[in-house]
Structures are given as C-alpha cells and as structure tokens.
Amino acid sequence: MAIVIIRQDGKIDLWKKALQKANPGLKIYSYLKEHPKEDIVMAVIWKHPKGSLAHYPNLKCIASAGAGVDYIFSDPTIPEDIPITRIVDPYLASDMSEHVLAVILAEIKNFNIYKVQQFNTDWNPKIYRRIKDVTIGIMGLGELGSLTATDLKKVGFNVQGWSKSKKNIGGVKTYSGTKSLELFLNTTHFLVCLLPLTPETEGVLDKKLFAMLPKDSYIINVARGGHLVDEDLLHELDNNHLSGACLDVYHQEPLPKSHPFWKHPKIFMTPHYASVSDTNSVIPQIMDNYERLITGKTLQNQVNRTKGY
Ligand code: NDP
Ligand code: OXD
C-alpha cells in the first residue's frame, strides 16, 4: 500500500519529505517518477493534470491538499465511488481571516491611495473611515467564512453573513438562501466571497448581484476566479458604482499579462496566496486519514459529492 503525490507547482518534494517524516515506513511516490501504480491506495493531490487519477486501479481515496475541491470535480475522469477528502485546518482559516482584515483596514485607512500618492510625491490627505461604521458581508460561512466573520466582529466591524443553510455565529447577523440575498447585500460595504466554486455559485459575482450592493461598496474575492464575471466587475468599477476590488483568485492562474485587471487603478491583486496549506499543520490529518483508510474507518473532512464541496 502506498501514496502518490500529484501536483504541478514544484512542491512535490516538500510534501513527500513532510509525509515521509510523519510516517518513515510508508511508501510515498511522486507521480512524475516511475512507481507501482497498483500499490497506490491514496492520492494526495493539488490541481492534478486531468486524467492522471485514472491510472490507479486500487485507489481508495483522493485527498485534496487544499480546502477547495472544484478542480477535482472539473476532471470528468475521477473515479466515481471513492471518498474525496479536503483540508480543514486552523491556520488555513486564521490566515484567511488575517488576509481579509488586512485588505479592509488598508482600504478604509486609504493606504493604497497613499502608496500611489507617495510615488507621485503628492501630499493629499483623504477622509478615512472608522471600523464601527463599516459593515462587512461574508458570502459562505463555512470553515474560513465563519472564522473570518467572528474575527472581524471581535475587531469591531458590523458583520453579516450569507450561506446555504442558516448559521448561528455570535454577534453576526446571518442570512440564508437566495431569497435573503438582496437583504444581505443592501447593507454590505465590503463583500467577501468565501463560497466554494460549484455549478450553483459559478458567476455569482455578476452585475445583478453588484446592483444590489450600495454605491461605493468594495469586493474581496478570495474564493475562486470562477465566482466572478470579470467584465461585470470592470463595468461597475468604471461607472463608479463599486469603489474597488481586491482579488486573490482568477479564471486563469497566473493571470495572463494582457488581462485588464493588472493595470486597473481600482483593483488590488494578490497571487492566490491569501491562505496556503502549511504542511506541518495539515500532514497529521492526511496521515490520520491514511490510517483510517487502511483500517476501514470513516475518513475525516470528507467532501459531499452531491453538494460539490
Ligand atoms: P466550506 O465548505 O467549509 O464552506 C462553504 C460555505 O459556503 C458554507 O457555509 C456553505 O453553506 C456555503 N455555500 C455553498 N454553496 C452555497 C450556495 N449555493 N449558496 C449559499 N451558500 C453556499 O469551505 P471553506 O470555508 O473551507 O472554503 C471556502 C473556499 O475558499 C474554498 O472552497 C476555496 O475555494 C477558497 N479558498 C481560497 C484560498 C485562497 O488562498 N484564496 C485558500 C483556501 C480556500 P452551508 O454551510 O449551508 O453548506
Ligand atoms: C485552497 C486554496 O482551496 O489554496 O486551499 O485555494
């Protein structure tokens, strides 16, 4: 019995070393090197090449090395009836919460404007906003969204959240279902997308949704590029309905150099690095699931294949 690591971002050796350290006796292979395919029972993957999981006749579990699993469902060749697991990790959640806080603080205190002014030797004070006067709306109140909501509330923001099923998060006003979306958006100043990418949520950040937000609201997309309709965002920024956007994720990554987001004055970009699986923190849950797999126990952090997240 063995594990194969499949990823294309140059981090196979890092993951192999970390997995091996956790279980020195275990056989762990890189998919890029010759390996006995019939021995593989678990594939630890991140944005694998489509079709690569079809080579393992005895595969019993697909373990995503990240929280999002949309890339797995976009591969029509994945084995149909084996469990898929994902990462649920306190650092993945707190790193995301810290990223979102940093973006909002920089925006309400005008740091991005001042950076540009500094380059232009321009001394031009701007009115700033106070935390207590700002309402943050978080779409998706799962592992990352609920911690982000709780943390922003602790800092003093007004926080509201929207999800599929109703949530109860201390001090946070919660909405659920499509009918309540407009009510949620009407009072949101900063909209944070932390939804999984599924057929239901694809393209959710579109002109119809933007029209429900108050004028001058700000978009933070840290979930997936597929949630956003790029042209609709550009249109609403250019006609001054939205004041700006901070994007960490894109339809294509890295974003092609010709894409208008790069040079847009109202868009702040980060390179899909808001929150990253820390091997030291997440390897124990992958190893625990490996032990569960080979001893026939129920796996942790399983993805619901019907829901797609
Ligand atoms: P979870 O699966 O824990 O939470 C998803 C939330 O979205 C749940 O509250 C769920 O509602 C809600 N949701 C799902 N579908 C709908 C819908 N159709 N309408 C309304 N609400 C919906 O995900 P995580 O919090 O772990 O992660 C969220 C996403 O963040 C990931 O899928 C990934 O794409 C992204 N991510 C980005 C990173 C980055 O660095 N930029 C890093 C890590 C993750 P309910 O609870 O009712 O099911
Ligand atoms: C994830 C990510 O889903 O890094 O974990 O985007």
Short mmCIF file of C-alpha atoms and ligand atoms in Angstrom, two decimals:
data_model
loop_
_atom_site.label_atom_id
_atom_site.label_comp_id
_atom_site.label_asym_id
_atom_site.label_seq_id
_atom_site.Cartn_x
_atom_site.Cartn_y
_atom_site.Cartn_z
CA MET A 1 0.00 0.00 0.00
CA ALA A 2 1.34 3.41 -0.93
CA ILE A 3 0.59 7.09 -1.51
CA VAL A 4 1.18 9.08 -4.68
CA ILE A 5 1.59 12.86 -4.71
CA ILE A 6 0.24 14.64 -7.77
CA ARG A 7 0.73 18.39 -8.16
CA GLN A 8 2.28 20.68 -10.74
CA ASP A 9 3.54 23.59 -8.63
CA GLY A 10 7.05 22.34 -7.84
CA LYS A 11 6.14 21.33 -4.28
CA ILE A 12 6.16 17.52 -4.63
CA ASP A 13 9.48 17.10 -2.79
CA LEU A 14 8.36 19.35 0.06
CA TRP A 15 5.18 17.30 0.53
CA LYS A 16 6.98 13.97 0.13
CA LYS A 17 9.54 14.90 2.78
CA ALA A 18 6.85 16.06 5.19
CA LEU A 19 4.70 12.95 4.69
CA GLN A 20 7.74 10.68 4.98
CA LYS A 21 8.78 12.38 8.22
CA ALA A 22 5.34 11.72 9.67
CA ASN A 23 5.46 8.05 8.68
CA PRO A 24 9.01 6.88 7.77
CA GLY A 25 7.89 3.36 6.89
CA LEU A 26 5.29 4.41 4.34
CA LYS A 27 5.89 4.20 0.57
CA ILE A 28 5.32 7.62 -0.96
CA TYR A 29 5.84 8.36 -4.65
CA SER A 30 5.91 11.34 -6.94
CA TYR A 31 3.62 10.86 -9.94
CA LEU A 32 6.46 12.15 -12.11
CA LYS A 33 8.75 9.19 -11.31
CA GLU A 34 8.37 5.51 -12.13
CA HIS A 35 6.14 3.89 -9.46
CA PRO A 36 3.99 0.76 -8.99
CA LYS A 37 0.51 2.06 -9.89
CA GLU A 38 -1.32 -0.95 -8.44
CA ASP A 39 0.14 -0.25 -4.93
CA ILE A 40 -1.38 3.22 -4.69
CA VAL A 41 -4.38 3.49 -2.34
CA MET A 42 -4.31 7.23 -1.64
CA ALA A 43 -3.54 10.17 -3.93
CA VAL A 44 -2.56 13.43 -2.23
CA ILE A 45 -3.26 16.00 -4.91
CA TRP A 46 -3.40 19.69 -5.73
CA LYS A 47 -4.51 20.81 -9.21
CA HIS A 48 -3.52 17.50 -10.76
CA PRO A 49 -3.33 17.08 -14.54
CA LYS A 50 -6.78 15.97 -15.68
CA GLY A 51 -6.88 12.22 -16.28
CA SER A 52 -3.91 11.44 -14.02
CA LEU A 53 -6.06 9.80 -11.33
CA ALA A 54 -7.42 7.24 -13.76
CA HIS A 55 -4.12 5.30 -13.74
CA TYR A 56 -4.54 3.76 -10.28
CA PRO A 57 -6.68 0.58 -10.25
CA ASN A 58 -6.63 0.26 -6.43
CA LEU A 59 -7.09 3.93 -5.50
CA LYS A 60 -9.37 4.22 -2.44
CA CYS A 61 -9.16 7.90 -1.53
CA ILE A 62 -8.46 11.24 -3.20
CA ALA A 63 -7.02 13.65 -0.62
CA SER A 64 -7.05 17.31 -1.69
CA ALA A 65 -4.05 19.15 -0.25
CA GLY A 66 -6.17 22.31 -0.10
CA ALA A 67 -9.63 23.36 1.05
CA GLY A 68 -11.21 23.87 -2.36
CA VAL A 69 -12.10 20.82 -4.44
CA ASP A 70 -13.64 22.40 -7.55
CA TYR A 71 -10.55 21.37 -9.55
CA ILE A 72 -11.29 17.72 -8.72
CA PHE A 73 -14.88 17.89 -9.92
CA SER A 74 -13.78 19.61 -13.11
CA ASP A 75 -11.94 16.40 -14.07
CA PRO A 76 -14.52 14.08 -15.67
CA THR A 77 -12.20 11.07 -15.30
CA ILE A 78 -12.06 10.96 -11.48
CA PRO A 79 -13.04 7.57 -10.07
CA GLU A 80 -16.73 7.73 -9.23
CA ASP A 81 -17.22 5.92 -5.97
CA ILE A 82 -14.22 6.63 -3.75
CA PRO A 83 -14.17 9.26 -0.99
CA ILE A 84 -12.68 12.70 -1.55
CA THR A 85 -11.23 14.49 1.48
CA ARG A 86 -10.14 18.10 1.85
CA ILE A 87 -8.15 20.24 4.25
CA VAL A 88 -9.81 21.72 7.31
CA ASP A 89 -7.10 23.44 9.29
CA PRO A 90 -6.96 26.22 11.89
CA TYR A 91 -4.09 28.05 10.14
CA LEU A 92 -5.83 27.90 6.76
CA ALA A 93 -8.80 29.62 8.42
CA SER A 94 -6.84 32.15 10.50
CA ASP A 95 -4.50 33.05 7.62
CA MET A 96 -7.57 33.82 5.51
CA SER A 97 -9.15 35.86 8.27
CA GLU A 98 -5.91 37.88 8.69
CA HIS A 99 -5.69 38.47 4.93
CA VAL A 100 -9.25 39.78 4.74
CA LEU A 101 -8.70 42.03 7.78
CA ALA A 102 -5.52 43.47 6.22
CA VAL A 103 -7.33 44.24 2.96
CA ILE A 104 -10.22 46.00 4.69
CA LEU A 105 -8.02 48.05 7.04
CA ALA A 106 -5.75 49.16 4.19
CA GLU A 107 -8.83 50.25 2.27
CA ILE A 108 -10.70 52.17 4.97
CA LYS A 109 -7.48 53.93 6.03
CA ASN A 110 -6.60 54.77 2.37
CA PHE A 111 -3.19 53.03 2.40
CA ASN A 112 -3.44 52.03 -1.27
CA ILE A 113 -4.19 55.58 -2.34
CA TYR A 114 -1.34 56.93 -0.21
CA LYS A 115 1.13 54.46 -1.75
CA VAL A 116 0.32 55.82 -5.20
CA GLN A 117 0.49 59.41 -3.91
CA GLN A 118 3.89 58.71 -2.35
CA PHE A 119 5.26 57.63 -5.74
CA ASN A 120 3.94 60.89 -7.16
CA THR A 121 5.27 62.97 -4.23
CA ASP A 122 1.69 64.05 -3.70
CA TRP A 123 0.65 65.28 -0.18
CA ASN A 124 -3.12 64.87 -0.19
CA PRO A 125 -4.98 63.80 2.99
CA LYS A 126 -8.14 61.74 2.47
CA ILE A 127 -11.10 61.20 4.78
CA TYR A 128 -10.77 57.82 6.48
CA ARG A 129 -13.49 55.53 7.81
CA ARG A 130 -13.89 54.09 11.31
CA ILE A 131 -14.25 50.36 11.91
CA LYS A 132 -17.53 50.81 13.81
CA ASP A 133 -19.13 52.46 10.76
CA VAL A 134 -18.29 49.69 8.31
CA THR A 135 -20.40 46.60 7.54
CA ILE A 136 -18.74 43.51 6.15
CA GLY A 137 -20.83 40.90 4.33
CA ILE A 138 -19.36 37.43 4.00
CA MET A 139 -20.72 35.01 1.40
CA GLY A 140 -20.03 31.47 2.63
CA LEU A 141 -19.94 30.77 6.35
CA GLY A 142 -18.01 27.52 6.34
CA GLU A 143 -14.60 26.82 7.88
CA LEU A 144 -12.99 30.01 6.56
CA GLY A 145 -16.00 32.33 6.35
CA SER A 146 -17.22 31.68 9.89
CA LEU A 147 -13.82 32.35 11.48
CA THR A 148 -13.35 35.46 9.34
CA ALA A 149 -16.79 36.69 10.46
CA THR A 150 -16.02 36.03 14.13
CA ASP A 151 -12.61 37.73 13.95
CA LEU A 152 -13.89 40.82 12.14
CA LYS A 153 -16.67 41.11 14.70
CA LYS A 154 -14.09 40.98 17.51
CA VAL A 155 -12.18 43.84 15.89
CA GLY A 156 -15.37 45.94 15.95
CA PHE A 157 -16.82 45.77 12.42
CA ASN A 158 -20.52 45.18 11.83
CA VAL A 159 -20.54 41.72 10.30
CA GLN A 160 -23.20 39.81 8.43
CA GLY A 161 -23.01 36.54 6.57
CA TRP A 162 -24.87 34.57 3.95
CA SER A 163 -24.84 30.82 3.40
CA LYS A 164 -26.93 27.99 2.10
CA SER A 165 -28.16 26.79 5.49
CA LYS A 166 -28.84 29.12 8.42
CA LYS A 167 -25.92 29.70 10.81
CA ASN A 168 -25.66 30.95 14.34
CA ILE A 169 -22.43 32.93 14.88
CA GLY A 170 -22.18 35.18 17.96
CA GLY A 171 -22.81 38.84 17.10
CA VAL A 172 -23.02 38.15 13.38
CA LYS A 173 -26.30 38.71 11.52
CA THR A 174 -26.83 35.68 9.32
CA TYR A 175 -28.91 35.16 6.20
CA SER A 176 -29.54 32.00 4.23
CA GLY A 177 -30.88 31.09 0.81
CA THR A 178 -31.37 33.06 -2.40
CA LYS A 179 -34.46 34.91 -1.17
CA SER A 180 -32.48 36.72 1.53
CA LEU A 181 -29.52 37.58 -0.69
CA GLU A 182 -30.80 41.05 -1.58
CA LEU A 183 -31.43 41.99 2.05
CA PHE A 184 -27.91 40.87 2.92
CA LEU A 185 -26.32 42.78 0.04
CA ASN A 186 -28.30 46.02 0.52
CA THR A 187 -26.43 46.86 3.73
CA THR A 188 -22.96 45.49 2.87
CA HIS A 189 -20.00 47.85 2.39
CA PHE A 190 -17.31 45.19 1.88
CA LEU A 191 -18.40 41.96 0.22
CA VAL A 192 -16.12 39.00 0.89
CA CYS A 193 -16.58 35.87 -1.24
CA LEU A 194 -15.70 32.67 0.60
CA LEU A 195 -18.02 30.30 -1.23
CA PRO A 196 -16.88 27.04 -2.78
CA LEU A 197 -16.99 27.01 -6.58
CA THR A 198 -19.88 24.79 -7.66
CA PRO A 199 -22.38 24.91 -10.54
CA GLU A 200 -24.67 26.90 -8.19
CA THR A 201 -22.10 29.54 -7.24
CA GLU A 202 -20.28 29.93 -10.56
CA GLY A 203 -20.57 33.51 -11.80
CA VAL A 204 -22.42 34.61 -8.64
CA LEU A 205 -20.45 37.88 -8.52
CA ASP A 206 -22.18 39.41 -11.53
CA LYS A 207 -23.90 42.66 -12.47
CA LYS A 208 -27.21 41.55 -10.98
CA LEU A 209 -25.56 41.00 -7.61
CA PHE A 210 -23.45 44.17 -7.82
CA ALA A 211 -26.63 46.19 -8.45
CA MET A 212 -27.95 45.04 -5.05
CA LEU A 213 -24.92 46.47 -3.23
CA PRO A 214 -24.89 50.10 -2.09
CA LYS A 215 -22.92 52.57 -4.21
CA ASP A 216 -19.19 52.62 -3.36
CA SER A 217 -19.09 49.12 -1.94
CA TYR A 218 -15.92 47.07 -2.30
CA ILE A 219 -15.46 43.47 -3.48
CA ILE A 220 -12.99 40.99 -1.99
CA ASN A 221 -12.80 37.70 -3.88
CA VAL A 222 -10.62 35.19 -2.07
CA ALA A 223 -12.56 32.08 -3.11
CA ARG A 224 -12.26 31.21 -6.81
CA GLY A 225 -11.94 33.16 -10.05
CA GLY A 226 -14.98 31.33 -11.41
CA HIS A 227 -17.24 33.15 -8.94
CA LEU A 228 -16.59 36.46 -10.66
CA VAL A 229 -17.83 37.73 -14.01
CA ASP A 230 -14.76 39.81 -14.88
CA GLU A 231 -16.46 42.13 -17.40
CA ASP A 232 -19.26 42.92 -14.93
CA LEU A 233 -16.74 43.91 -12.27
CA LEU A 234 -14.85 46.14 -14.69
CA HIS A 235 -18.10 47.76 -15.80
CA GLU A 236 -19.24 48.53 -12.24
CA LEU A 237 -15.81 49.90 -11.28
CA ASP A 238 -15.66 52.10 -14.36
CA ASN A 239 -19.13 53.54 -13.87
CA ASN A 240 -18.27 54.23 -10.19
CA HIS A 241 -20.94 52.01 -8.67
CA LEU A 242 -18.23 49.95 -6.95
CA SER A 243 -15.29 51.73 -5.30
CA GLY A 244 -12.74 48.95 -5.74
CA ALA A 245 -11.88 45.27 -5.58
CA CYS A 246 -9.21 43.10 -4.08
CA LEU A 247 -8.74 39.82 -5.94
CA ASP A 248 -6.66 36.82 -4.94
CA VAL A 249 -8.11 34.31 -7.41
CA TYR A 250 -8.69 34.37 -11.17
CA HIS A 251 -10.25 32.41 -14.01
CA GLN A 252 -6.77 31.62 -15.22
CA GLU A 253 -3.76 31.47 -12.88
CA PRO A 254 -1.26 33.02 -13.29
CA LEU A 255 -3.45 35.76 -14.75
CA PRO A 256 -2.42 36.40 -18.38
CA LYS A 257 -0.35 39.58 -18.67
CA SER A 258 -2.81 41.09 -21.14
CA HIS A 259 -5.74 40.91 -18.67
CA PRO A 260 -7.20 44.36 -17.83
CA PHE A 261 -7.15 43.64 -14.06
CA TRP A 262 -3.35 44.09 -13.91
CA LYS A 263 -3.39 47.78 -14.76
CA HIS A 264 -6.78 48.77 -13.35
CA PRO A 265 -6.39 51.58 -10.78
CA LYS A 266 -9.28 50.32 -8.63
CA ILE A 267 -8.12 46.69 -8.48
CA PHE A 268 -5.65 45.41 -5.92
CA MET A 269 -4.26 41.98 -6.85
CA THR A 270 -2.61 39.21 -4.84
CA PRO A 271 -1.37 35.95 -6.46
CA HIS A 272 -3.69 33.28 -4.95
CA TYR A 273 -1.81 33.31 -1.70
CA ALA A 274 -4.34 34.56 0.85
CA SER A 275 -4.08 31.31 2.77
CA VAL A 276 -1.95 28.28 1.95
CA SER A 277 -1.88 24.75 3.42
CA ASP A 278 1.05 24.59 5.84
CA THR A 279 2.50 21.08 5.56
CA ASN A 280 3.47 20.97 9.26
CA SER A 281 -0.09 21.70 10.24
CA VAL A 282 -2.02 19.63 7.69
CA ILE A 283 0.08 16.44 7.32
CA PRO A 284 -1.28 14.91 10.58
CA GLN A 285 -4.87 14.95 9.23
CA ILE A 286 -3.76 13.35 5.95
CA MET A 287 -1.83 10.67 7.87
CA ASP A 288 -4.76 10.11 10.19
CA ASN A 289 -6.99 9.58 7.15
CA TYR A 290 -4.45 7.17 5.64
CA GLU A 291 -4.55 5.10 8.86
CA ARG A 292 -8.36 5.24 8.80
CA LEU A 293 -8.39 4.17 5.18
CA ILE A 294 -6.26 1.09 5.69
CA THR A 295 -8.11 0.08 8.86
CA GLY A 296 -11.54 0.58 7.32
CA LYS A 297 -12.63 3.52 9.48
CA THR A 298 -14.68 6.54 8.34
CA LEU A 299 -12.50 9.31 6.89
CA GLN A 300 -12.41 12.86 8.30
CA ASN A 301 -13.18 16.03 6.30
CA GLN A 302 -14.99 14.23 3.52
CA VAL A 303 -16.37 16.22 0.63
CA ASN A 304 -20.05 15.81 -0.14
CA ARG A 305 -20.02 14.71 -3.77
CA THR A 306 -23.65 15.69 -4.30
CA LYS A 307 -23.13 19.24 -2.99
CA GLY A 308 -19.73 19.54 -4.66
CA TYR A 309 -17.96 20.92 -1.57
P1 NDP B 1 -16.67 25.29 3.37
O1 NDP B 1 -17.12 24.17 2.51
O2 NDP B 1 -16.30 24.99 4.77
O3 NDP B 1 -17.82 26.41 3.41
C1 NDP B 1 -18.55 26.79 2.30
C2 NDP B 1 -19.67 27.74 2.72
O4 NDP B 1 -20.34 28.21 1.54
C3 NDP B 1 -20.74 27.07 3.59
O5 NDP B 1 -21.19 27.96 4.56
C4 NDP B 1 -21.86 26.79 2.58
O6 NDP B 1 -23.14 26.77 3.15
C5 NDP B 1 -21.73 27.98 1.67
N1 NDP B 1 -22.33 27.70 0.38
C6 NDP B 1 -22.05 26.72 -0.51
N2 NDP B 1 -22.84 26.78 -1.59
C7 NDP B 1 -23.67 27.83 -1.37
C8 NDP B 1 -24.75 28.39 -2.12
N3 NDP B 1 -25.13 27.90 -3.30
N4 NDP B 1 -25.38 29.46 -1.60
C9 NDP B 1 -25.03 29.96 -0.39
N5 NDP B 1 -24.02 29.47 0.36
C10 NDP B 1 -23.36 28.41 -0.13
O7 NDP B 1 -15.47 26.00 2.62
P2 NDP B 1 -14.19 26.70 3.26
O8 NDP B 1 -14.65 27.77 4.18
O9 NDP B 1 -13.24 25.69 3.78
O10 NDP B 1 -13.52 27.35 1.95
C11 NDP B 1 -14.22 28.23 1.12
C12 NDP B 1 -13.49 28.41 -0.18
O11 NDP B 1 -12.35 29.24 -0.01
C13 NDP B 1 -12.88 27.13 -0.80
O12 NDP B 1 -13.84 26.38 -1.46
C14 NDP B 1 -11.82 27.68 -1.71
O13 NDP B 1 -12.39 27.89 -2.98
C15 NDP B 1 -11.46 29.03 -1.09
N6 NDP B 1 -10.06 29.06 -0.56
C16 NDP B 1 -9.24 30.04 -1.04
C17 NDP B 1 -7.95 30.15 -0.56
C18 NDP B 1 -7.05 31.24 -1.04
O14 NDP B 1 -5.88 31.26 -0.68
N7 NDP B 1 -7.53 32.19 -1.80
C19 NDP B 1 -7.44 29.23 0.47
C20 NDP B 1 -8.39 28.25 0.91
C21 NDP B 1 -9.66 28.18 0.40
P3 NDP B 1 -23.63 25.58 4.12
O15 NDP B 1 -22.77 25.71 5.35
O16 NDP B 1 -25.04 25.87 4.39
O17 NDP B 1 -23.36 24.30 3.37
C1 OXD B 2 -7.39 26.12 -1.22
C2 OXD B 2 -6.63 27.16 -1.86
O1 OXD B 2 -8.50 25.84 -1.64
O2 OXD B 2 -5.43 27.30 -1.58
O3 OXD B 2 -6.88 25.52 -0.25
O4 OXD B 2 -7.19 27.93 -2.68
#
